[in-house]
């Protein structure tokens, strides 16, 4: 029996009840079980849609620029737009969640992604393309923040498993969009507009399961009423007969843990965006053929699929997540050292090592769920860590480009990447301590 499985077993001894005294399943138990399964499907579909808007555009960047007559500076703005939108729109997600419920906000987020992805290939101007992209990225931003909230609320004893599941789905969506957008475009006649628009269908499919978790006016539904266990007992995360505790008012900026987690989130996002934007070019400049360089980048991204499921489950079994932070940091430092010393000779090894290091993302999401006791606390921490973190990540890819242009090589950019890994490890160890923001930031 795993640690998480053991924690989900009801503790009848503590309440003085025996297994024989537990009431039989109520007629609504099957309905509740199906709603839980539907929620899992919704989480997976939402996660799959959280990155194709970005990676599909990156795959067709040159074609989009030519088609819209886009300048190089505007194209550079587009590469920084995701982090900016994640920071700005992610900060309002907790307020929207309190007003409408997290399920309704995620449902609207999926609709915004689908609408933005459908509209942006149809427009004829750069400004309209930017606006449509911003709409899709706004939907991604609020969903980014609320995924840990939904996991904490509905699956309090499965935080590692569920975080791993949607992190794996997110990585799969990221890698798939990067890998198949160009072949799909070719199969549809070579039109970049069709190659971008096809991803709107995936977002539309993600809307459907979330419709069941939209809170009606004047009542609660779905995520507002966490599932009781199948025997009719208390909701997950509550004791029988015990009213939910009032959420404390948090001044999140007072929490050292929240700040450490925000900086950790920002530095790992910086590393990920630098990898996505520049790694293939580093390999190509070292003499690696263009096709193989693209494959190496895909390998880096695909590493997140299995590890995104394993790392969160491991993290929830440890009282301190610092050892995982250190292991990922060492992997990153080794990968960057290899890129500097022998970029072509050991290219596959460096791609794998950097891909492992980039799995700090699912670890950061897991720690968001572990560093707060309540759903409200997770919402505040998730919004603060992600919004602040994405703001921190904005300059990184741009600075790498500047250093490369002015130095004429990759020595300084790679040194920057390796240098940023050191503070990432330090703040990650601090964020991994066994404490909660409620203890540090209660008003």
Short mmCIF file of C-alpha atoms in Angstrom, two decimals:
data_model
loop_
_atom_site.label_atom_id
_atom_site.label_comp_id
_atom_site.label_asym_id
_atom_site.label_seq_id
_atom_site.Cartn_x
_atom_site.Cartn_y
_atom_site.Cartn_z
CA UNK A 1 0.00 0.00 0.00
CA UNK A 2 1.36 3.39 -0.98
CA UNK A 3 1.55 6.36 1.33
CA UNK A 4 -1.17 8.20 -0.54
CA UNK A 5 -3.41 5.15 -0.54
CA UNK A 6 -2.97 4.74 3.18
CA UNK A 7 -3.97 8.35 3.82
CA UNK A 8 -7.21 7.97 1.87
CA UNK A 9 -8.53 5.13 4.02
CA UNK A 10 -11.13 6.49 6.48
CA UNK A 11 -9.93 6.42 10.04
CA UNK A 12 -12.76 4.61 11.82
CA UNK A 13 -10.73 3.85 14.89
CA UNK A 14 -10.26 7.51 15.71
CA UNK A 15 -14.03 8.13 15.73
CA UNK A 16 -14.90 4.97 17.59
CA UNK A 17 -16.86 3.38 14.74
CA UNK A 18 -16.41 -0.08 13.31
CA UNK A 19 -16.49 -1.15 9.70
CA UNK A 20 -19.75 -2.96 10.33
CA UNK A 21 -21.43 0.25 11.52
CA UNK A 22 -20.67 2.15 8.31
CA UNK A 23 -23.92 2.82 6.43
CA UNK A 24 -24.37 1.23 3.01
CA UNK A 25 -23.82 3.21 -0.15
CA UNK A 26 -26.57 5.65 -0.99
CA UNK A 27 -28.37 5.53 -4.35
CA UNK A 28 -26.51 8.67 -5.40
CA UNK A 29 -23.13 7.03 -4.86
CA UNK A 30 -22.86 5.90 -8.48
CA UNK A 31 -23.67 9.41 -9.71
CA UNK A 32 -21.01 10.88 -7.46
CA UNK A 33 -18.47 8.33 -8.71
CA UNK A 34 -19.23 9.22 -12.32
CA UNK A 35 -18.92 12.94 -11.53
CA UNK A 36 -15.50 12.30 -10.04
CA UNK A 37 -14.45 10.37 -13.14
CA UNK A 38 -15.81 13.17 -15.32
CA UNK A 39 -13.76 15.67 -13.32
CA UNK A 40 -10.61 13.61 -13.90
CA UNK A 41 -11.33 13.62 -17.64
CA UNK A 42 -11.88 17.36 -17.49
CA UNK A 43 -8.60 17.95 -15.68
CA UNK A 44 -6.67 15.88 -18.23
CA UNK A 45 -8.30 17.58 -21.23
CA UNK A 46 -7.74 21.02 -19.72
CA UNK A 47 -4.07 20.24 -19.08
CA UNK A 48 -3.54 19.02 -22.64
CA UNK A 49 -4.77 22.43 -23.86
CA UNK A 50 -2.49 24.58 -21.70
CA UNK A 51 0.43 24.83 -24.15
CA UNK A 52 -0.51 24.01 -27.81
CA UNK A 53 -1.43 27.68 -28.37
CA UNK A 54 2.24 28.49 -27.72
CA UNK A 55 4.13 25.59 -29.26
CA UNK A 56 1.98 25.37 -32.42
CA UNK A 57 2.70 29.04 -33.10
CA UNK A 58 6.42 28.53 -32.49
CA UNK A 59 6.49 25.72 -35.04
CA UNK A 60 5.03 28.03 -37.72
CA UNK A 61 6.59 31.31 -36.64
CA UNK A 62 8.35 31.96 -39.95
CA UNK A 63 5.20 31.25 -41.99
CA UNK A 64 3.07 33.48 -39.73
CA UNK A 65 5.58 36.34 -40.00
CA UNK A 66 5.60 36.11 -43.80
CA UNK A 67 1.82 35.79 -44.01
CA UNK A 68 1.07 38.81 -41.83
CA UNK A 69 4.10 40.90 -42.74
CA UNK A 70 5.13 40.83 -39.10
CA UNK A 71 8.32 42.60 -38.08
CA UNK A 72 11.04 40.90 -36.10
CA UNK A 73 10.36 43.05 -33.05
CA UNK A 74 6.68 42.12 -33.04
CA UNK A 75 7.60 38.45 -33.40
CA UNK A 76 9.86 38.88 -30.39
CA UNK A 77 6.94 40.41 -28.48
CA UNK A 78 4.82 37.39 -29.34
CA UNK A 79 7.41 35.03 -27.85
CA UNK A 80 7.24 36.99 -24.58
CA UNK A 81 3.44 37.39 -24.63
CA UNK A 82 2.67 34.05 -22.90
CA UNK A 83 4.60 34.88 -19.75
CA UNK A 84 3.12 38.38 -19.64
CA UNK A 85 -0.45 37.10 -20.03
CA UNK A 86 0.12 34.35 -17.47
CA UNK A 87 1.27 36.96 -14.96
CA UNK A 88 -1.50 39.49 -15.60
CA UNK A 89 -4.54 37.25 -16.06
CA UNK A 90 -3.40 34.61 -13.58
CA UNK A 91 -3.53 37.19 -10.79
CA UNK A 92 -7.31 37.63 -11.17
CA UNK A 93 -8.10 33.90 -11.17
CA UNK A 94 -8.76 33.63 -7.38
CA UNK A 95 -11.23 36.52 -7.51
CA UNK A 96 -13.06 34.97 -10.44
CA UNK A 97 -13.06 31.61 -8.65
CA UNK A 98 -14.66 33.09 -5.54
CA UNK A 99 -17.33 34.79 -7.65
CA UNK A 100 -18.23 32.03 -10.09
CA UNK A 101 -16.55 28.86 -8.79
CA UNK A 102 -13.32 27.30 -10.12
CA UNK A 103 -15.17 24.89 -12.40
CA UNK A 104 -16.99 27.70 -14.18
CA UNK A 105 -13.78 29.69 -14.60
CA UNK A 106 -11.90 26.73 -16.08
CA UNK A 107 -14.85 26.04 -18.38
CA UNK A 108 -14.74 29.67 -19.55
CA UNK A 109 -10.96 29.41 -19.87
CA UNK A 110 -11.25 26.45 -22.22
CA UNK A 111 -13.86 28.35 -24.27
CA UNK A 112 -11.51 31.36 -24.45
CA UNK A 113 -8.65 29.14 -25.64
CA UNK A 114 -10.81 27.59 -28.34
CA UNK A 115 -12.17 30.95 -29.49
CA UNK A 116 -8.74 32.57 -29.60
CA UNK A 117 -7.20 29.66 -31.49
CA UNK A 118 -10.05 29.63 -34.00
CA UNK A 119 -10.07 33.39 -34.60
CA UNK A 120 -6.38 34.20 -34.81
CA UNK A 121 -5.66 32.31 -38.08
CA UNK A 122 -8.65 34.00 -39.72
CA UNK A 123 -7.58 37.59 -39.11
CA UNK A 124 -5.59 39.64 -41.59
CA UNK A 125 -3.63 41.99 -39.34
CA UNK A 126 -0.88 41.65 -36.78
CA UNK A 127 -2.86 43.60 -34.15
CA UNK A 128 -5.86 41.26 -34.45
CA UNK A 129 -3.56 38.24 -34.32
CA UNK A 130 -2.05 39.57 -31.09
CA UNK A 131 -5.50 40.20 -29.60
CA UNK A 132 -6.77 36.72 -30.45
CA UNK A 133 -3.59 35.17 -29.08
CA UNK A 134 -4.07 37.21 -25.90
CA UNK A 135 -7.60 35.82 -25.50
CA UNK A 136 -6.33 32.24 -25.75
CA UNK A 137 -3.47 32.97 -23.35
CA UNK A 138 -5.89 34.56 -20.84
CA UNK A 139 -7.86 31.30 -20.79
CA UNK A 140 -4.65 29.38 -20.25
CA UNK A 141 -3.58 31.74 -17.46
CA UNK A 142 -6.67 31.33 -15.28
CA UNK A 143 -6.68 27.58 -15.82
CA UNK A 144 -2.99 27.39 -14.89
CA UNK A 145 -3.74 28.96 -11.52
CA UNK A 146 -6.91 27.01 -10.74
CA UNK A 147 -5.71 23.49 -11.55
CA UNK A 148 -3.89 23.14 -8.18
CA UNK A 149 -6.96 24.60 -6.44
CA UNK A 150 -9.29 22.01 -7.97
CA UNK A 151 -6.90 19.17 -7.17
CA UNK A 152 -6.59 20.31 -3.55
CA UNK A 153 -10.36 20.69 -3.15
CA UNK A 154 -11.51 17.48 -4.79
CA UNK A 155 -8.53 15.19 -4.22
CA UNK A 156 -6.89 16.34 -0.95
CA UNK A 157 -5.35 12.91 -0.38
CA UNK A 158 -4.29 12.48 -3.99
CA UNK A 159 -2.41 15.74 -4.55
CA UNK A 160 0.72 14.00 -5.86
CA UNK A 161 -1.13 11.59 -8.12
CA UNK A 162 -3.49 14.16 -9.62
CA UNK A 163 -0.79 16.81 -10.02
CA UNK A 164 1.35 14.20 -11.76
CA UNK A 165 -1.55 13.25 -14.02
CA UNK A 166 -2.27 16.75 -15.25
CA UNK A 167 1.42 17.66 -15.42
CA UNK A 168 1.97 14.62 -17.63
CA UNK A 169 -1.00 15.62 -19.80
CA UNK A 170 0.36 19.18 -20.04
CA UNK A 171 3.78 17.90 -21.13
CA UNK A 172 2.14 15.58 -23.65
CA UNK A 173 0.12 18.45 -25.14
CA UNK A 174 3.22 20.62 -25.32
CA UNK A 175 5.32 18.02 -27.09
CA UNK A 176 2.54 16.87 -29.42
CA UNK A 177 1.74 20.36 -30.68
CA UNK A 178 5.43 21.04 -31.31
CA UNK A 179 5.92 17.75 -33.13
CA UNK A 180 2.81 17.47 -35.32
CA UNK A 181 1.84 21.05 -36.22
CA UNK A 182 4.18 21.21 -39.23
CA UNK A 183 3.19 17.76 -40.61
CA UNK A 184 -0.50 18.60 -40.07
CA UNK A 185 -0.03 21.86 -41.93
CA UNK A 186 1.52 20.01 -44.84
CA UNK A 187 -1.29 17.47 -44.86
CA UNK A 188 -3.86 20.30 -45.03
CA UNK A 189 -2.35 21.92 -48.10
CA UNK A 190 0.48 23.84 -46.49
CA UNK A 191 -1.68 26.65 -45.07
CA UNK A 192 -0.36 27.95 -41.77
CA UNK A 193 -3.85 29.20 -40.99
CA UNK A 194 -5.26 25.68 -41.09
CA UNK A 195 -2.29 24.36 -39.12
CA UNK A 196 -3.00 26.79 -36.28
CA UNK A 197 -6.80 26.59 -36.38
CA UNK A 198 -6.93 22.80 -35.95
CA UNK A 199 -5.97 23.12 -32.27
CA UNK A 200 -9.22 24.96 -31.54
CA UNK A 201 -11.07 21.64 -31.85
CA UNK A 202 -9.08 20.19 -28.97
CA UNK A 203 -9.99 23.15 -26.76
CA UNK A 204 -13.65 22.85 -27.73
CA UNK A 205 -13.63 19.22 -26.59
CA UNK A 206 -12.21 20.31 -23.23
CA UNK A 207 -15.19 22.59 -22.59
CA UNK A 208 -17.68 19.72 -22.48
CA UNK A 209 -16.77 17.92 -19.21
CA UNK A 210 -16.47 21.24 -17.35
CA UNK A 211 -20.08 22.17 -18.12
CA UNK A 212 -21.12 19.74 -15.38
CA UNK A 213 -19.12 21.73 -12.81
CA UNK A 214 -20.50 25.18 -13.52
CA UNK A 215 -22.18 26.52 -10.38
CA UNK A 216 -25.79 27.58 -10.96
CA UNK A 217 -26.99 30.88 -9.55
CA UNK A 218 -28.45 30.64 -6.06
CA UNK A 219 -26.94 27.27 -5.27
CA UNK A 220 -23.82 25.16 -5.28
CA UNK A 221 -22.83 22.40 -7.60
CA UNK A 222 -19.79 20.49 -8.70
CA UNK A 223 -16.68 21.89 -7.17
CA UNK A 224 -18.63 23.92 -4.62
CA UNK A 225 -19.71 20.70 -2.92
CA UNK A 226 -16.75 18.30 -2.67
CA UNK A 227 -17.59 14.65 -3.14
CA UNK A 228 -18.46 12.62 -0.11
CA UNK A 229 -16.93 9.21 0.05
CA UNK A 230 -18.78 6.34 -1.60
CA UNK A 231 -20.24 5.15 1.71
CA UNK A 232 -22.04 8.43 2.32
CA UNK A 233 -19.44 9.76 4.75
CA UNK A 234 -17.93 13.20 5.11
CA UNK A 235 -16.54 15.05 2.12
CA UNK A 236 -12.92 14.36 1.30
CA UNK A 237 -10.71 16.38 3.58
CA UNK A 238 -13.42 16.84 6.27
CA UNK A 239 -14.17 14.85 9.37
CA UNK A 240 -17.64 13.42 9.85
CA UNK A 241 -19.98 15.93 11.43
CA UNK A 242 -17.37 18.67 11.28
CA UNK A 243 -18.15 21.93 9.48
CA UNK A 244 -15.50 23.21 7.13
CA UNK A 245 -13.19 25.65 8.87
CA UNK A 246 -13.35 29.27 7.79
CA UNK A 247 -10.49 30.16 5.50
CA UNK A 248 -8.01 32.49 7.18
CA UNK A 249 -7.29 35.88 5.69
CA UNK A 250 -3.79 35.70 4.27
CA UNK A 251 -1.31 38.44 3.55
CA UNK A 252 0.58 36.25 1.16
CA UNK A 253 3.48 38.64 0.68
CA UNK A 254 4.43 38.13 4.35
CA UNK A 255 5.23 34.48 3.73
CA UNK A 256 8.85 33.56 3.06
CA UNK A 257 7.65 30.24 1.69
CA UNK A 258 5.37 32.00 -0.82
CA UNK A 259 8.21 34.23 -2.01
CA UNK A 260 10.61 31.29 -2.27
CA UNK A 261 8.06 29.32 -4.26
CA UNK A 262 7.37 32.31 -6.55
CA UNK A 263 11.07 32.79 -7.31
CA UNK A 264 11.53 29.04 -7.80
CA UNK A 265 8.57 29.04 -10.19
CA UNK A 266 9.99 32.01 -12.09
CA UNK A 267 13.48 30.57 -12.47
CA UNK A 268 12.26 27.17 -13.64
CA UNK A 269 9.94 28.92 -16.14
CA UNK A 270 12.92 30.97 -17.35
CA UNK A 271 14.90 27.79 -17.98
CA UNK A 272 11.96 26.17 -19.78
CA UNK A 273 11.33 29.13 -22.09
CA UNK A 274 15.03 29.44 -22.90
CA UNK A 275 15.12 25.74 -23.75
CA UNK A 276 12.06 25.94 -25.99
CA UNK A 277 13.26 29.06 -27.74
CA UNK A 278 16.99 28.52 -28.16
CA UNK A 279 18.14 24.93 -27.62
CA UNK A 280 17.59 23.81 -31.21
CA UNK A 281 19.59 26.79 -32.43
CA UNK A 282 22.45 25.96 -30.06
CA UNK A 283 22.65 22.47 -31.54
CA UNK A 284 22.40 23.75 -35.12
CA UNK A 285 25.20 26.27 -34.57
CA UNK A 286 27.32 23.39 -33.24
CA UNK A 287 26.92 21.54 -36.55
CA UNK A 288 23.95 19.32 -35.73
CA UNK A 289 21.60 19.00 -38.76
CA UNK A 290 18.35 20.95 -38.49
CA UNK A 291 16.15 17.85 -38.44
CA UNK A 292 18.16 16.23 -35.65
CA UNK A 293 18.24 19.49 -33.69
CA UNK A 294 14.44 19.59 -33.76
CA UNK A 295 14.32 15.97 -32.63
CA UNK A 296 16.67 16.73 -29.73
CA UNK A 297 14.38 19.56 -28.61
CA UNK A 298 11.42 17.20 -28.81
CA UNK A 299 13.32 14.71 -26.62
CA UNK A 300 13.90 17.46 -24.04
CA UNK A 301 10.19 18.22 -23.98
CA UNK A 302 9.05 14.59 -23.97
CA UNK A 303 11.12 13.89 -20.84
CA UNK A 304 8.39 15.74 -18.98
CA UNK A 305 5.74 13.16 -19.84
CA UNK A 306 6.83 10.24 -17.61
CA UNK A 307 8.69 12.31 -15.02
CA UNK A 308 5.77 14.71 -14.57
CA UNK A 309 3.81 11.77 -13.20
CA UNK A 310 6.58 10.30 -11.06
CA UNK A 311 8.00 13.45 -9.42
CA UNK A 312 4.76 14.76 -7.81
CA UNK A 313 3.98 11.33 -6.34
CA UNK A 314 7.48 11.13 -4.91
CA UNK A 315 7.30 14.71 -3.61
CA UNK A 316 4.15 14.04 -1.57
CA UNK A 317 5.88 11.14 0.18
CA UNK A 318 8.76 13.30 1.43
CA UNK A 319 8.56 15.71 4.38
CA UNK A 320 10.97 18.02 2.54
CA UNK A 321 11.15 18.34 -1.25
CA UNK A 322 14.67 19.80 -1.17
CA UNK A 323 16.42 16.57 -2.29
CA UNK A 324 14.34 16.51 -5.48
CA UNK A 325 15.15 20.18 -6.12
CA UNK A 326 18.87 19.46 -5.74
CA UNK A 327 18.72 16.39 -8.01
CA UNK A 328 16.98 18.36 -10.77
CA UNK A 329 19.48 21.21 -10.37
CA UNK A 330 22.48 18.90 -10.66
CA UNK A 331 20.96 17.41 -13.82
CA UNK A 332 20.56 20.88 -15.29
CA UNK A 333 24.10 21.95 -14.42
CA UNK A 334 25.48 18.77 -16.01
CA UNK A 335 23.43 19.38 -19.15
CA UNK A 336 24.59 22.99 -19.50
CA UNK A 337 28.20 21.98 -18.89
CA UNK A 338 27.87 19.46 -21.71
CA UNK A 339 26.35 22.07 -24.02
CA UNK A 340 29.33 24.33 -23.34
CA UNK A 341 32.08 21.72 -23.66
CA UNK A 342 30.79 19.36 -26.38
CA UNK A 343 27.41 20.49 -27.72
CA UNK A 344 27.41 18.15 -30.71
CA UNK A 345 29.39 15.21 -29.34
CA UNK A 346 27.01 14.42 -26.49
CA UNK A 347 23.91 16.17 -27.79
CA UNK A 348 21.48 13.39 -26.86
CA UNK A 349 22.78 13.22 -23.28
CA UNK A 350 22.54 16.99 -22.85
CA UNK A 351 18.99 17.02 -24.22
CA UNK A 352 17.95 14.32 -21.74
CA UNK A 353 19.65 16.00 -18.77
CA UNK A 354 18.09 19.39 -19.50
CA UNK A 355 14.72 17.72 -20.03
CA UNK A 356 15.02 16.19 -16.56
CA UNK A 357 15.93 19.57 -15.07
CA UNK A 358 12.87 21.16 -16.69
CA UNK A 359 10.68 18.82 -14.65
CA UNK A 360 10.97 21.38 -11.87
CA UNK A 361 7.62 22.61 -13.23
CA UNK A 362 5.46 19.73 -11.95
CA UNK A 363 7.43 19.84 -8.71
CA UNK A 364 6.56 23.53 -8.30
CA UNK A 365 2.88 22.80 -8.92
CA UNK A 366 2.96 20.01 -6.35
CA UNK A 367 4.54 22.27 -3.75
CA UNK A 368 1.80 24.85 -4.35
CA UNK A 369 -0.72 22.23 -3.26
CA UNK A 370 1.39 21.14 -0.28
CA UNK A 371 2.33 24.56 1.10
CA UNK A 372 -1.25 25.56 1.96
CA UNK A 373 -3.82 23.76 4.11
CA UNK A 374 -7.03 25.09 2.56
CA UNK A 375 -8.44 25.52 -0.91
CA UNK A 376 -8.53 29.30 -0.41
CA UNK A 377 -4.88 29.23 0.65
CA UNK A 378 -3.92 27.20 -2.40
CA UNK A 379 -5.78 29.67 -4.64
CA UNK A 380 -3.91 32.65 -3.19
CA UNK A 381 -0.55 30.88 -3.23
CA UNK A 382 -1.04 29.56 -6.77
CA UNK A 383 -1.97 33.01 -8.10
CA UNK A 384 0.90 34.72 -6.30
CA UNK A 385 3.56 32.14 -7.18
CA UNK A 386 2.56 31.84 -10.83
CA UNK A 387 1.90 35.53 -11.51
CA UNK A 388 5.11 36.63 -9.81
CA UNK A 389 7.04 33.74 -11.30
CA UNK A 390 5.98 34.42 -14.87
CA UNK A 391 6.90 38.09 -14.47
CA UNK A 392 10.36 36.97 -13.36
CA UNK A 393 10.66 34.71 -16.42
CA UNK A 394 9.96 37.39 -19.05
CA UNK A 395 13.51 38.81 -19.45
CA UNK A 396 15.34 35.46 -19.62
CA UNK A 397 14.81 34.42 -23.26
CA UNK A 398 15.29 38.01 -24.42
CA UNK A 399 18.56 38.33 -22.47
CA UNK A 400 19.87 35.10 -24.00
CA UNK A 401 19.23 36.53 -27.45
CA UNK A 402 21.01 39.77 -26.60
CA UNK A 403 24.04 37.95 -25.19
CA UNK A 404 24.21 35.69 -28.23
CA UNK A 405 24.00 38.61 -30.64
CA UNK A 406 26.65 40.71 -28.91
CA UNK A 407 29.09 37.93 -28.05
CA UNK A 408 28.78 36.04 -31.33
CA UNK A 409 28.62 32.66 -29.59
CA UNK A 410 26.82 30.57 -27.01
CA UNK A 411 29.39 30.67 -24.20
CA UNK A 412 27.85 33.59 -22.29
CA UNK A 413 24.22 32.49 -22.79
CA UNK A 414 25.00 28.99 -21.55
CA UNK A 415 26.88 30.45 -18.58
CA UNK A 416 23.77 32.50 -17.79
CA UNK A 417 21.56 29.40 -17.94
CA UNK A 418 23.88 27.50 -15.61
CA UNK A 419 24.22 30.48 -13.27
CA UNK A 420 20.44 30.80 -12.89
CA UNK A 421 20.27 27.15 -11.83
CA UNK A 422 22.12 27.92 -8.57
CA UNK A 423 19.57 30.36 -7.09
CA UNK A 424 16.81 28.08 -8.39
CA UNK A 425 18.16 25.27 -6.22
CA UNK A 426 18.54 27.54 -3.19
CA UNK A 427 15.00 28.95 -3.26
CA UNK A 428 13.61 25.54 -4.17
CA UNK A 429 15.10 24.03 -1.02
CA UNK A 430 13.54 26.85 1.02
CA UNK A 431 10.15 26.36 -0.67
CA UNK A 432 10.35 22.63 -0.03
CA UNK A 433 10.35 22.93 3.76
CA UNK A 434 7.43 21.32 5.61
CA UNK A 435 5.37 24.39 6.44
CA UNK A 436 2.30 26.23 5.18
CA UNK A 437 1.61 29.80 4.16
CA UNK A 438 -1.27 29.96 6.64
CA UNK A 439 1.27 29.73 9.46
CA UNK A 440 3.34 32.57 8.02
CA UNK A 441 0.81 34.92 6.43
CA UNK A 442 -2.34 34.91 8.55
CA UNK A 443 -3.59 38.47 9.10
#
